[in-house]
């Protein structure tokens, strides 16, 4: 099998920080060969098996993608080819089907049947850090250790939407959205109906900060800024499974593996 090519969208934001962590995390997945590259053009995107969309300014990333003729190729990569994609912070915003919270109109990429609220916790000065328990890392290295997360002008997933078929693509019906992590009720929202209240005060278990829907994974925080490669390693494992499924039986097998992985997370 050829090395698995993982791209990091390098239009704006914290893209460079992902590459060294990917290199380190790949050592735990030496069953496969790996290549990691920065993606700025449609041809570079076409060479990738999987993609990370980094944090940064979601509006700027969208505008540059449009000007460089990457917008539609990115949408096809995510929703038609159904290749593995991970968005962090601004990347999560761009992957959401619905975006709220003000700001300029956003031409996103879509792929996650969720509504995301931008700048949920406020401006740069309201950025914060928190230790989270992430059950989806339960089978990995240092599983019992909490994960230190960094939230910078962070969004949250404010609601899950219907996983109805995407009529803009030829992809199979999407699986349900899985909630992979919540932020305990420590921080208060500054925008929207819950302004001034924490998730706990609103009667919820916590703000949703990590989700997955089939091939698409999103986190509201920045794992690439922590030096902890466990989430990158977990995601590379998911990418490897997807590529193996594609090699064995084409897209149908890869979609089956998505569903199996979803069941494993639910069981954990």
Tab-separated table of C-alpha atoms in Angstrom:
chain	number	residue	atom	x	y	z
A	1	UNK	CA	0.000	0.000	0.000
A	2	UNK	CA	1.244	3.476	-0.865
A	3	UNK	CA	1.896	5.883	2.018
A	4	UNK	CA	-1.241	7.578	3.316
A	5	UNK	CA	-1.210	11.264	2.382
A	6	UNK	CA	-2.604	13.631	5.012
A	7	UNK	CA	-2.942	17.294	4.102
A	8	UNK	CA	-3.259	20.361	6.315
A	9	UNK	CA	-5.163	23.224	4.694
A	10	UNK	CA	-2.618	26.058	4.697
A	11	UNK	CA	-4.571	29.139	3.651
A	12	UNK	CA	-4.507	30.980	6.992
A	13	UNK	CA	-4.268	30.226	10.686
A	14	UNK	CA	-2.489	27.632	12.827
A	15	UNK	CA	-1.696	25.126	10.083
A	16	UNK	CA	2.064	24.698	10.623
A	17	UNK	CA	1.603	23.554	14.223
A	18	UNK	CA	-0.209	20.378	13.145
A	19	UNK	CA	2.640	18.918	11.088
A	20	UNK	CA	5.206	18.116	13.830
A	21	UNK	CA	2.495	16.602	16.029
A	22	UNK	CA	1.298	14.470	13.111
A	23	UNK	CA	4.854	13.293	12.512
A	24	UNK	CA	5.225	12.286	16.153
A	25	UNK	CA	1.793	10.645	16.362
A	26	UNK	CA	2.422	8.622	13.203
A	27	UNK	CA	5.161	6.664	15.002
A	28	UNK	CA	2.400	4.887	16.949
A	29	UNK	CA	0.786	3.844	13.649
A	30	UNK	CA	3.747	2.363	11.796
A	31	UNK	CA	1.566	-0.244	10.122
A	32	UNK	CA	1.194	2.390	7.409
A	33	UNK	CA	3.587	4.773	5.746
A	34	UNK	CA	2.569	8.419	6.095
A	35	UNK	CA	3.221	11.664	4.285
A	36	UNK	CA	2.125	15.046	5.600
A	37	UNK	CA	1.827	18.105	3.391
A	38	UNK	CA	0.447	21.631	3.330
A	39	UNK	CA	-2.485	22.157	0.958
A	40	UNK	CA	-2.986	25.411	-0.942
A	41	UNK	CA	-4.183	24.309	-4.397
A	42	UNK	CA	-6.812	21.944	-5.849
A	43	UNK	CA	-4.092	19.650	-7.194
A	44	UNK	CA	-2.476	19.362	-3.748
A	45	UNK	CA	-5.880	18.579	-2.236
A	46	UNK	CA	-6.556	15.910	-4.866
A	47	UNK	CA	-3.403	14.049	-3.815
A	48	UNK	CA	-4.610	13.693	-0.203
A	49	UNK	CA	-6.354	10.790	1.494
A	50	UNK	CA	-7.371	12.917	4.491
A	51	UNK	CA	-7.340	16.578	5.521
A	52	UNK	CA	-7.071	18.804	8.591
A	53	UNK	CA	-8.742	22.228	8.488
A	54	UNK	CA	-6.947	24.316	11.130
A	55	UNK	CA	-7.958	27.070	13.474
A	56	UNK	CA	-7.656	30.687	12.425
A	57	UNK	CA	-10.146	33.145	10.956
A	58	UNK	CA	-13.009	31.193	9.403
A	59	UNK	CA	-14.048	34.085	7.149
A	60	UNK	CA	-10.490	34.567	5.870
A	61	UNK	CA	-10.042	30.849	5.187
A	62	UNK	CA	-13.339	30.774	3.281
A	63	UNK	CA	-12.479	33.846	1.188
A	64	UNK	CA	-9.028	32.543	0.284
A	65	UNK	CA	-10.488	29.131	-0.586
A	66	UNK	CA	-12.925	30.828	-2.939
A	67	UNK	CA	-10.246	32.987	-4.583
A	68	UNK	CA	-7.928	30.018	-5.099
A	69	UNK	CA	-10.727	27.856	-6.552
A	70	UNK	CA	-10.586	25.476	-3.592
A	71	UNK	CA	-14.115	25.969	-2.276
A	72	UNK	CA	-15.898	23.407	-4.440
A	73	UNK	CA	-13.026	20.867	-4.395
A	74	UNK	CA	-13.091	21.038	-0.586
A	75	UNK	CA	-16.839	20.440	-0.503
A	76	UNK	CA	-16.461	17.485	-2.863
A	77	UNK	CA	-13.582	16.074	-0.781
A	78	UNK	CA	-15.746	16.178	2.343
A	79	UNK	CA	-19.239	15.361	1.103
A	80	UNK	CA	-18.855	13.418	-2.160
A	81	UNK	CA	-15.538	11.568	-1.795
A	82	UNK	CA	-16.262	11.236	1.937
A	83	UNK	CA	-12.574	11.312	2.839
A	84	UNK	CA	-11.604	11.754	6.506
A	85	UNK	CA	-11.563	15.415	7.568
A	86	UNK	CA	-10.837	17.034	10.928
A	87	UNK	CA	-11.589	20.672	11.682
A	88	UNK	CA	-10.214	22.493	14.739
A	89	UNK	CA	-11.882	25.699	16.001
A	90	UNK	CA	-12.341	27.702	12.772
A	91	UNK	CA	-12.206	24.378	10.944
A	92	UNK	CA	-15.203	23.189	12.977
A	93	UNK	CA	-17.060	26.376	12.035
A	94	UNK	CA	-16.349	25.816	8.338
A	95	UNK	CA	-17.557	22.203	8.529
A	96	UNK	CA	-20.866	23.076	10.205
A	97	UNK	CA	-24.009	23.077	8.080
A	98	UNK	CA	-25.322	26.083	10.042
A	99	UNK	CA	-23.278	28.889	11.643
A	100	UNK	CA	-24.668	31.493	14.053
A	101	UNK	CA	-23.281	34.081	16.415
A	102	UNK	CA	-22.924	37.080	14.140
A	103	UNK	CA	-20.016	38.102	11.966
A	104	UNK	CA	-19.795	38.259	8.170
A	105	UNK	CA	-21.774	35.791	6.069
A	106	UNK	CA	-19.705	32.641	5.744
A	107	UNK	CA	-19.337	30.394	2.704
A	108	UNK	CA	-18.547	27.233	4.595
A	109	UNK	CA	-17.671	23.751	3.409
A	110	UNK	CA	-20.375	21.808	5.265
A	111	UNK	CA	-20.318	18.137	6.149
A	112	UNK	CA	-21.418	18.228	9.802
A	113	UNK	CA	-25.154	18.326	10.522
A	114	UNK	CA	-24.744	20.726	13.430
A	115	UNK	CA	-25.259	24.373	14.256
A	116	UNK	CA	-22.095	26.043	15.533
A	117	UNK	CA	-22.066	29.351	17.391
A	118	UNK	CA	-18.981	31.461	16.740
A	119	UNK	CA	-17.051	33.209	19.525
A	120	UNK	CA	-19.332	31.577	22.070
A	121	UNK	CA	-17.181	32.485	25.056
A	122	UNK	CA	-16.274	35.963	23.847
A	123	UNK	CA	-13.264	37.747	22.427
A	124	UNK	CA	-9.560	36.935	22.609
A	125	UNK	CA	-9.293	38.023	26.256
A	126	UNK	CA	-11.925	35.434	27.216
A	127	UNK	CA	-9.791	32.594	25.833
A	128	UNK	CA	-9.067	29.886	28.407
A	129	UNK	CA	-7.662	26.411	29.042
A	130	UNK	CA	-9.283	23.364	30.644
A	131	UNK	CA	-8.522	19.699	31.349
A	132	UNK	CA	-11.114	17.383	29.780
A	133	UNK	CA	-11.814	13.675	29.996
A	134	UNK	CA	-12.149	12.372	26.436
A	135	UNK	CA	-13.787	8.906	26.376
A	136	UNK	CA	-12.937	8.356	22.710
A	137	UNK	CA	-9.262	8.154	23.711
A	138	UNK	CA	-10.025	5.341	26.174
A	139	UNK	CA	-8.104	2.666	24.274
A	140	UNK	CA	-5.075	4.769	23.441
A	141	UNK	CA	-1.785	5.533	25.126
A	142	UNK	CA	-2.132	7.304	28.512
A	143	UNK	CA	-5.897	6.745	28.272
A	144	UNK	CA	-6.585	7.605	31.910
A	145	UNK	CA	-4.904	10.991	31.618
A	146	UNK	CA	-7.106	14.021	30.992
A	147	UNK	CA	-6.439	16.123	27.896
A	148	UNK	CA	-5.377	19.738	28.343
A	149	UNK	CA	-7.447	21.838	25.937
A	150	UNK	CA	-6.961	25.390	24.699
A	151	UNK	CA	-9.976	27.478	23.672
A	152	UNK	CA	-9.212	30.648	21.679
A	153	UNK	CA	-12.265	32.688	20.654
A	154	UNK	CA	-13.836	29.268	20.590
A	155	UNK	CA	-17.111	28.129	19.058
A	156	UNK	CA	-19.384	25.454	20.487
A	157	UNK	CA	-21.854	23.109	18.852
A	158	UNK	CA	-25.148	24.670	19.910
A	159	UNK	CA	-27.446	22.029	18.374
A	160	UNK	CA	-27.490	18.810	16.375
A	161	UNK	CA	-29.424	18.897	13.111
A	162	UNK	CA	-31.242	16.239	11.143
A	163	UNK	CA	-28.856	13.933	9.271
A	164	UNK	CA	-30.966	14.034	6.112
A	165	UNK	CA	-29.357	13.162	2.756
A	166	UNK	CA	-27.213	15.902	1.251
A	167	UNK	CA	-28.934	16.669	-2.051
A	168	UNK	CA	-25.900	18.619	-3.271
A	169	UNK	CA	-23.766	15.474	-3.515
A	170	UNK	CA	-23.963	11.855	-4.620
A	171	UNK	CA	-22.720	10.542	-1.272
A	172	UNK	CA	-24.718	7.979	0.747
A	173	UNK	CA	-26.952	9.149	3.582
A	174	UNK	CA	-25.003	10.548	6.491
A	175	UNK	CA	-24.879	8.741	9.848
A	176	UNK	CA	-26.017	10.450	13.019
A	177	UNK	CA	-23.810	13.018	14.734
A	178	UNK	CA	-21.927	11.687	17.771
A	179	UNK	CA	-21.065	13.929	20.706
A	180	UNK	CA	-17.479	13.039	21.647
A	181	UNK	CA	-16.732	15.666	24.305
A	182	UNK	CA	-18.420	18.278	26.443
A	183	UNK	CA	-16.930	21.132	28.418
A	184	UNK	CA	-18.228	20.970	32.005
A	185	UNK	CA	-20.218	23.940	33.177
A	186	UNK	CA	-17.280	26.189	34.003
A	187	UNK	CA	-17.510	28.898	31.360
A	188	UNK	CA	-20.337	31.290	30.600
A	189	UNK	CA	-21.548	32.160	27.119
A	190	UNK	CA	-21.434	35.819	26.123
A	191	UNK	CA	-23.642	35.557	23.026
A	192	UNK	CA	-27.002	34.061	22.134
A	193	UNK	CA	-30.023	33.101	24.278
A	194	UNK	CA	-27.799	31.697	27.032
A	195	UNK	CA	-25.658	34.812	27.423
A	196	UNK	CA	-24.308	35.152	30.952
A	197	UNK	CA	-25.078	31.558	31.902
A	198	UNK	CA	-23.072	28.356	31.888
A	199	UNK	CA	-24.270	25.114	30.332
A	200	UNK	CA	-25.050	23.781	33.813
A	201	UNK	CA	-27.205	26.785	34.624
A	202	UNK	CA	-29.125	26.107	31.406
A	203	UNK	CA	-29.805	22.540	32.540
A	204	UNK	CA	-27.359	20.893	30.139
A	205	UNK	CA	-24.523	18.425	30.749
A	206	UNK	CA	-21.968	20.798	29.296
A	207	UNK	CA	-21.135	22.663	26.124
A	208	UNK	CA	-20.497	20.372	23.138
A	209	UNK	CA	-16.885	20.826	22.023
A	210	UNK	CA	-16.132	17.711	19.936
A	211	UNK	CA	-18.324	15.825	17.469
A	212	UNK	CA	-18.055	13.289	14.700
A	213	UNK	CA	-20.349	12.409	11.829
A	214	UNK	CA	-19.010	9.571	9.710
A	215	UNK	CA	-15.834	10.787	8.043
A	216	UNK	CA	-15.988	14.284	9.577
A	217	UNK	CA	-14.523	15.112	13.003
A	218	UNK	CA	-14.566	18.523	14.663
A	219	UNK	CA	-13.130	20.044	17.839
A	220	UNK	CA	-13.782	23.520	19.228
A	221	UNK	CA	-10.348	23.580	20.862
A	222	UNK	CA	-6.746	23.479	19.588
A	223	UNK	CA	-4.990	20.121	20.243
A	224	UNK	CA	-2.100	21.212	18.022
A	225	UNK	CA	-1.080	23.897	20.551
A	226	UNK	CA	-0.708	21.552	23.526
A	227	UNK	CA	2.148	19.255	22.511
A	228	UNK	CA	-0.085	16.275	23.372
A	229	UNK	CA	-0.395	14.101	20.271
A	230	UNK	CA	-3.062	11.689	21.514
A	231	UNK	CA	-5.960	13.139	19.517
A	232	UNK	CA	-3.804	13.333	16.394
A	233	UNK	CA	-2.818	9.707	16.969
A	234	UNK	CA	-6.420	8.616	17.459
A	235	UNK	CA	-7.458	10.411	14.276
A	236	UNK	CA	-4.613	8.866	12.266
A	237	UNK	CA	-5.882	5.481	13.435
A	238	UNK	CA	-9.321	6.360	12.061
A	239	UNK	CA	-7.760	7.523	8.789
A	240	UNK	CA	-5.830	4.266	8.503
A	241	UNK	CA	-9.015	2.251	8.982
A	242	UNK	CA	-10.783	4.290	6.314
A	243	UNK	CA	-7.971	3.840	3.784
A	244	UNK	CA	-7.827	0.100	4.477
A	245	UNK	CA	-11.560	-0.125	3.847
A	246	UNK	CA	-11.239	1.776	0.597
A	247	UNK	CA	-8.425	-0.482	-0.565
A	248	UNK	CA	-10.370	-3.647	0.278
A	249	UNK	CA	-13.769	-2.795	-1.094
A	250	UNK	CA	-14.121	0.751	-2.318
A	251	UNK	CA	-16.357	3.451	-0.856
A	252	UNK	CA	-19.000	1.037	0.461
A	253	UNK	CA	-16.423	-0.681	2.683
A	254	UNK	CA	-15.102	2.663	3.920
A	255	UNK	CA	-18.629	3.775	4.825
A	256	UNK	CA	-19.163	0.498	6.716
A	257	UNK	CA	-15.999	1.179	8.717
A	258	UNK	CA	-17.321	4.664	9.558
A	259	UNK	CA	-20.425	3.047	11.044
A	260	UNK	CA	-18.378	0.451	12.954
A	261	UNK	CA	-16.164	3.184	14.407
A	262	UNK	CA	-19.271	5.127	15.439
A	263	UNK	CA	-20.603	2.065	17.272
A	264	UNK	CA	-17.279	1.624	19.101
A	265	UNK	CA	-17.334	5.224	20.352
A	266	UNK	CA	-20.939	4.845	21.498
A	267	UNK	CA	-20.030	1.669	23.397
A	268	UNK	CA	-17.099	3.408	25.103
